[in-house]
Amino acid sequence: MKIRPFIASYPTHLKLVALLLIIFVCMLFTSILAYVVGTLVFGSNVMLQMSDPANYAQPVVLRALKIFQLLSQMGVFILPVVIFALFASDKPLAYLNLNSKSKILLFLLSVLAILPALPLINWLAEVNSHMHLPAALNGIEEWMKKSETEAAGLTNSFLLSNTWPGFLVNILMMAIIPALGEELLFRGLLIRLFRDWTKDIHVAIFISAFIFSAIHMQFYGFFARLMMGVMFGYLLYWTGSIWVPVLVHFINNAIIVSCGFATARGYTQLNPDTFGSTDNIAVLIGCALIFTLMFATIFRMRQKSVPFSTEGESGEKE
């Protein structure tokens, strides 16, 4: 039975409300599913231990956390986008730019651009880490610090896996699913919706990047993620293919996972959090120039067909 894309006729603000509701329902469903699966596999005691960061060092707790993380990511990023696209368009693949193509050279340039971007992103994160909220917001800042410390502790626990199966699970959990899911939601869907609402693609790119950074709940890395979100947004806009930012996002995350694995195996002493960092001003300026040149080249070679067309959308015209 063919699904009727009734959401297509909704005004944009109602589409955003519908998306939030779908995300909430999917997140609730996958969280319950993760808890049930975890309880059946590991026992209820292990599931209760997941809430305490002091237990992250226990292998069984870490395995349970990985299952919970995998299913949660599916529930927040991938499943809601698929459901929304099915109800918003009679051509959901076109709606999400999943069937769009781009020049091979644009793919290559986009992937290579992440190399000079890494020192700039890390420098921005370092600057961001020294920012402080006003004294009146001390309580909020302390909560942010505690949240980020716990998030960093969990991430580092995941990254310290020194087995090949553990590495492959980390690649799936920390590179493949986030790259596909986050790009589908923030670039493939939210940019489209905010473009329709504001009538300005550039505003839409910045709003989606802001939400992308904010949803990670890590204030001291906010501006670095904001820069990445803007970069991914323009890669989609200029190349016309969602697969370009998906690939670049995947490579960025896979580099971090690989550094953690190599360190855990004793191959190197690279710190995944600071890989590509430098405090050499000349190197930073050089990276900025190379990155600007590469992005300017991508812009000049940009696809003539603009993404986010109304192809496949029933009951809606631009």
Coordinates of C-alpha atoms in Angstrom, one line a residue:
M1 CA 0.0 0.0 0.0
K2 CA 1.4 3.4 -1.0
I3 CA 1.8 5.9 1.8
R4 CA 0.0 9.2 1.2
P5 CA 2.4 12.1 1.8
F6 CA -0.2 14.2 3.7
I7 CA 2.5 16.2 5.5
A8 CA 3.5 17.8 2.2
S9 CA 0.5 20.1 2.4
Y10 CA 1.3 21.4 5.9
P11 CA 2.9 24.9 6.3
T12 CA 6.5 24.7 7.3
H13 CA 6.1 25.5 11.0
L14 CA 3.6 22.5 11.3
K15 CA 6.1 20.3 9.5
L16 CA 8.7 21.2 12.1
V17 CA 6.2 20.4 14.9
A18 CA 5.4 17.1 13.1
L19 CA 9.1 16.3 12.9
L20 CA 9.6 17.0 16.6
L21 CA 6.7 14.7 17.5
I22 CA 8.1 11.9 15.2
I23 CA 11.5 12.2 16.8
F24 CA 10.0 12.1 20.3
V25 CA 8.0 9.0 19.5
C26 CA 10.9 7.2 17.8
M27 CA 13.3 8.2 20.6
L28 CA 10.9 6.8 23.2
F29 CA 10.4 3.6 21.3
T30 CA 14.1 2.9 20.7
S31 CA 15.0 3.8 24.3
I32 CA 12.5 1.3 25.6
L33 CA 13.7 -1.3 23.0
A34 CA 17.3 -0.7 24.0
Y35 CA 16.5 -1.1 27.7
V36 CA 14.5 -4.3 27.0
V37 CA 17.3 -5.8 24.8
G38 CA 19.9 -4.7 27.3
T39 CA 18.0 -6.3 30.2
L40 CA 17.5 -9.6 28.3
V41 CA 21.2 -9.8 27.3
F42 CA 23.0 -8.3 30.4
G43 CA 20.5 -8.2 33.2
S44 CA 18.7 -5.3 34.9
N45 CA 21.5 -4.7 37.3
V46 CA 23.9 -3.8 34.5
M47 CA 21.3 -1.5 32.9
L48 CA 21.0 0.4 36.2
Q49 CA 24.8 0.7 36.4
M50 CA 24.9 2.6 33.1
S51 CA 23.9 5.8 34.7
D52 CA 27.0 6.0 36.9
P53 CA 30.2 7.2 35.0
A54 CA 32.2 5.3 37.6
N55 CA 31.1 2.1 36.0
Y56 CA 32.3 3.0 32.5
A57 CA 35.4 1.0 33.0
Q58 CA 33.5 -2.3 33.4
P59 CA 33.4 -4.1 30.0
V60 CA 29.9 -5.5 30.4
V61 CA 28.6 -2.0 31.2
L62 CA 30.4 -0.6 28.2
R63 CA 28.9 -3.2 25.9
A64 CA 25.4 -2.4 27.2
L65 CA 26.1 1.3 26.7
K66 CA 27.1 0.6 23.1
I67 CA 23.8 -1.2 22.4
F68 CA 21.9 1.6 24.0
Q69 CA 23.9 4.2 22.0
L70 CA 23.4 2.4 18.7
L71 CA 19.6 2.1 19.1
S72 CA 19.2 5.6 20.4
Q73 CA 21.0 7.0 17.4
M74 CA 18.7 5.1 15.1
G75 CA 15.7 6.5 17.0
V76 CA 16.9 10.1 17.0
F77 CA 18.4 10.5 13.6
I78 CA 17.6 7.9 11.1
L79 CA 14.2 6.4 11.8
P80 CA 12.4 9.8 12.3
V81 CA 13.9 11.2 9.0
V82 CA 12.8 8.2 7.1
I83 CA 9.3 8.3 8.5
F84 CA 9.0 12.1 7.9
A85 CA 10.2 11.8 4.3
L86 CA 7.7 9.0 3.6
F87 CA 4.8 11.2 4.8
A88 CA 6.2 14.5 3.3
S89 CA 6.9 13.3 -0.3
D90 CA 5.9 10.7 -2.8
K91 CA 9.6 10.6 -3.8
P92 CA 11.4 10.3 -0.3
L93 CA 14.8 9.6 -1.8
A94 CA 14.7 12.7 -3.9
Y95 CA 13.3 14.7 -1.0
L96 CA 16.4 13.8 1.1
N97 CA 18.8 14.2 -1.9
L98 CA 19.7 10.6 -1.5
N99 CA 19.5 9.8 -5.2
S100 CA 21.4 13.0 -6.3
K101 CA 24.8 12.7 -7.9
S102 CA 27.8 14.9 -7.9
K103 CA 31.1 15.2 -9.7
I104 CA 33.9 12.9 -8.6
L105 CA 36.2 15.9 -8.3
L106 CA 33.8 17.6 -5.9
F107 CA 33.8 14.5 -3.7
L108 CA 37.6 14.4 -3.7
L109 CA 38.0 18.1 -3.0
S110 CA 35.5 17.9 -0.2
V111 CA 37.2 15.0 1.4
L112 CA 40.6 16.6 1.1
A113 CA 39.3 19.9 2.6
I114 CA 38.8 18.2 6.0
L115 CA 42.6 18.0 6.4
P116 CA 43.4 21.7 6.5
A117 CA 40.1 22.2 8.4
L118 CA 41.1 20.0 11.3
P119 CA 43.7 22.4 12.8
L120 CA 41.2 25.2 12.4
I121 CA 38.4 23.3 14.1
N122 CA 40.7 22.2 17.0
W123 CA 42.0 25.8 17.4
L124 CA 38.4 27.0 17.6
A125 CA 37.6 24.4 20.2
E126 CA 40.6 25.5 22.2
V127 CA 39.5 29.1 22.1
N128 CA 35.9 28.0 23.0
S129 CA 37.2 26.1 26.0
H130 CA 38.5 29.3 27.6
M131 CA 35.2 31.1 27.3
H132 CA 33.1 31.6 30.5
L133 CA 29.5 32.5 31.1
P134 CA 28.7 35.6 33.3
A135 CA 29.0 35.1 37.0
A136 CA 25.2 35.1 37.3
L137 CA 25.1 31.9 35.3
N138 CA 27.7 30.1 37.3
G139 CA 25.4 27.2 38.1
I140 CA 24.6 26.6 34.5
E141 CA 28.3 26.7 33.6
E142 CA 29.1 24.2 36.3
W143 CA 26.4 21.9 35.0
M144 CA 27.8 22.3 31.5
K145 CA 31.3 21.4 32.7
K146 CA 30.0 18.3 34.5
S147 CA 28.0 17.2 31.5
E148 CA 30.9 17.6 29.2
T149 CA 33.3 15.8 31.5
E150 CA 30.8 12.8 31.7
A151 CA 30.3 12.8 27.9
A152 CA 34.1 13.0 27.3
G153 CA 34.6 10.1 29.8
L154 CA 32.1 7.9 28.0
T155 CA 33.6 8.8 24.5
N156 CA 37.1 8.0 25.8
S157 CA 35.8 4.7 27.2
F158 CA 34.4 3.8 23.8
L159 CA 37.6 4.8 22.0
L160 CA 39.9 2.8 24.3
S161 CA 38.7 -0.5 22.8
N162 CA 41.8 -2.4 21.6
T163 CA 40.2 -5.3 19.7
W164 CA 39.3 -5.4 16.0
P165 CA 35.7 -6.3 16.7
G166 CA 35.5 -3.4 19.1
F167 CA 37.0 -1.1 16.5
L168 CA 34.5 -2.1 13.9
V169 CA 31.6 -1.5 16.4
N170 CA 33.1 1.9 17.1
I171 CA 33.3 2.7 13.4
L172 CA 29.6 1.8 13.1
M173 CA 28.5 3.6 16.2
M174 CA 30.7 6.7 16.1
A175 CA 31.3 7.2 12.4
I176 CA 28.8 5.5 10.0
I177 CA 25.5 6.0 11.9
P178 CA 26.3 9.6 13.1
A179 CA 27.5 10.6 9.6
L180 CA 24.5 9.2 7.8
G181 CA 21.9 10.0 10.5
E182 CA 23.0 13.5 11.4
E183 CA 23.5 14.6 7.8
L184 CA 20.1 13.3 6.9
L185 CA 18.4 15.2 9.7
F186 CA 20.4 18.4 9.9
R187 CA 21.4 18.9 6.3
G188 CA 19.0 16.7 4.3
L189 CA 15.9 17.7 6.2
L190 CA 16.3 20.7 8.4
I191 CA 18.0 22.9 5.8
R192 CA 15.2 22.2 3.4
L193 CA 12.5 23.1 6.1
F194 CA 14.3 26.2 7.3
R195 CA 14.9 27.3 3.6
D196 CA 11.2 27.0 3.0
W197 CA 10.4 28.9 6.1
T198 CA 13.0 31.8 5.8
K199 CA 13.3 31.8 2.0
D200 CA 17.0 32.1 2.4
I201 CA 19.4 29.1 2.0
H202 CA 22.2 30.7 3.9
V203 CA 20.1 31.5 6.9
A204 CA 18.8 27.9 6.8
I205 CA 22.4 26.5 6.7
F206 CA 23.4 28.5 9.8
I207 CA 20.2 27.7 11.7
S208 CA 20.6 23.9 11.0
A209 CA 24.3 24.2 12.0
F210 CA 23.4 26.0 15.3
I211 CA 20.9 23.2 16.2
F212 CA 23.5 20.6 15.1
S213 CA 26.0 22.0 17.5
A214 CA 23.6 22.8 20.3
I215 CA 22.0 19.3 20.4
H216 CA 25.4 17.8 21.3
M217 CA 25.1 19.6 24.7
Q218 CA 28.8 20.5 24.8
F219 CA 29.2 24.2 25.3
Y220 CA 33.0 24.2 25.2
G221 CA 33.0 22.6 21.7
F222 CA 30.0 24.6 20.4
F223 CA 31.8 26.9 18.0
A224 CA 33.9 24.1 16.5
R225 CA 30.8 22.1 15.8
L226 CA 29.0 25.1 14.5
M227 CA 31.9 25.6 11.9
M228 CA 31.6 22.0 10.9
G229 CA 27.8 22.2 10.6
V230 CA 28.2 25.3 8.3
M231 CA 30.8 23.5 6.3
F232 CA 28.7 20.4 5.8
G233 CA 25.7 22.6 4.9
Y234 CA 27.5 24.4 2.1
L235 CA 29.0 21.1 0.8
L236 CA 25.4 19.9 0.3
Y237 CA 24.3 23.2 -1.2
W238 CA 27.2 23.4 -3.6
T239 CA 27.6 19.8 -4.6
G240 CA 23.9 19.0 -4.7
S241 CA 24.4 15.6 -3.1
I242 CA 23.8 14.6 0.6
W243 CA 26.5 11.9 0.1
V244 CA 29.3 14.5 0.0
P245 CA 28.7 15.8 3.6
V246 CA 28.0 12.2 4.7
L247 CA 31.4 11.1 3.4
V248 CA 33.3 14.1 4.9
H249 CA 31.5 13.7 8.2
F250 CA 32.3 10.0 8.2
I251 CA 36.0 10.5 7.5
N252 CA 36.2 13.2 10.3
N253 CA 34.7 10.8 12.8
A254 CA 36.6 7.7 11.5
I255 CA 39.9 9.6 12.0
I256 CA 39.1 10.1 15.7
V257 CA 38.0 6.5 16.1
S258 CA 41.2 5.2 14.4
C259 CA 43.4 7.4 16.5
G260 CA 41.8 6.0 19.6
F261 CA 42.2 2.4 18.4
A262 CA 45.8 3.0 17.4
T263 CA 46.6 4.5 20.8
A264 CA 44.8 1.6 22.6
R265 CA 46.8 -0.9 20.6
G266 CA 50.0 0.9 21.4
Y267 CA 50.8 1.8 17.8
T268 CA 51.0 5.5 18.6
Q269 CA 50.4 8.0 21.4
L270 CA 48.0 10.2 19.4
N271 CA 45.3 11.9 21.5
P272 CA 42.0 11.6 19.5
D273 CA 40.8 14.8 21.0
T274 CA 43.7 16.9 19.8
F275 CA 44.6 15.1 16.6
G276 CA 45.5 17.7 14.0
S277 CA 45.9 20.5 16.7
T278 CA 48.7 23.0 16.5
D279 CA 49.5 26.3 18.2
N280 CA 51.8 27.4 15.4
I281 CA 50.2 30.6 14.0
A282 CA 52.0 30.2 10.7
V283 CA 50.6 26.7 10.3
L284 CA 47.1 27.8 11.2
I285 CA 47.3 30.7 8.7
G286 CA 48.5 28.3 6.0
C287 CA 45.7 25.8 6.8
A288 CA 43.2 28.7 6.6
L289 CA 44.4 29.8 3.2
I290 CA 44.4 26.2 1.9
F291 CA 41.0 25.5 3.2
T292 CA 39.7 28.8 1.8
L293 CA 41.2 28.0 -1.6
M294 CA 39.7 24.5 -1.7
F295 CA 36.3 25.8 -0.7
A296 CA 36.5 28.5 -3.3
T297 CA 37.3 25.8 -5.9
I298 CA 34.3 23.8 -4.8
F299 CA 32.1 26.9 -5.0
R300 CA 33.4 27.6 -8.6
M301 CA 32.7 24.0 -9.6
R302 CA 29.3 23.9 -7.8
Q303 CA 26.4 22.0 -9.3
K304 CA 24.1 24.2 -11.5
S305 CA 21.1 22.3 -10.2
V306 CA 20.1 23.5 -6.7
P307 CA 19.2 20.9 -4.1
F308 CA 16.0 21.0 -2.1
S309 CA 13.7 21.3 -5.2
T310 CA 10.0 20.5 -4.8
E311 CA 10.4 17.4 -6.9
G312 CA 8.2 14.7 -5.4
E313 CA 6.4 17.0 -3.0
S314 CA 2.7 16.7 -3.2
G315 CA 0.5 19.7 -2.5
E316 CA 3.4 22.1 -2.1
K317 CA 5.0 24.6 -4.5
E318 CA 7.8 27.0 -4.1

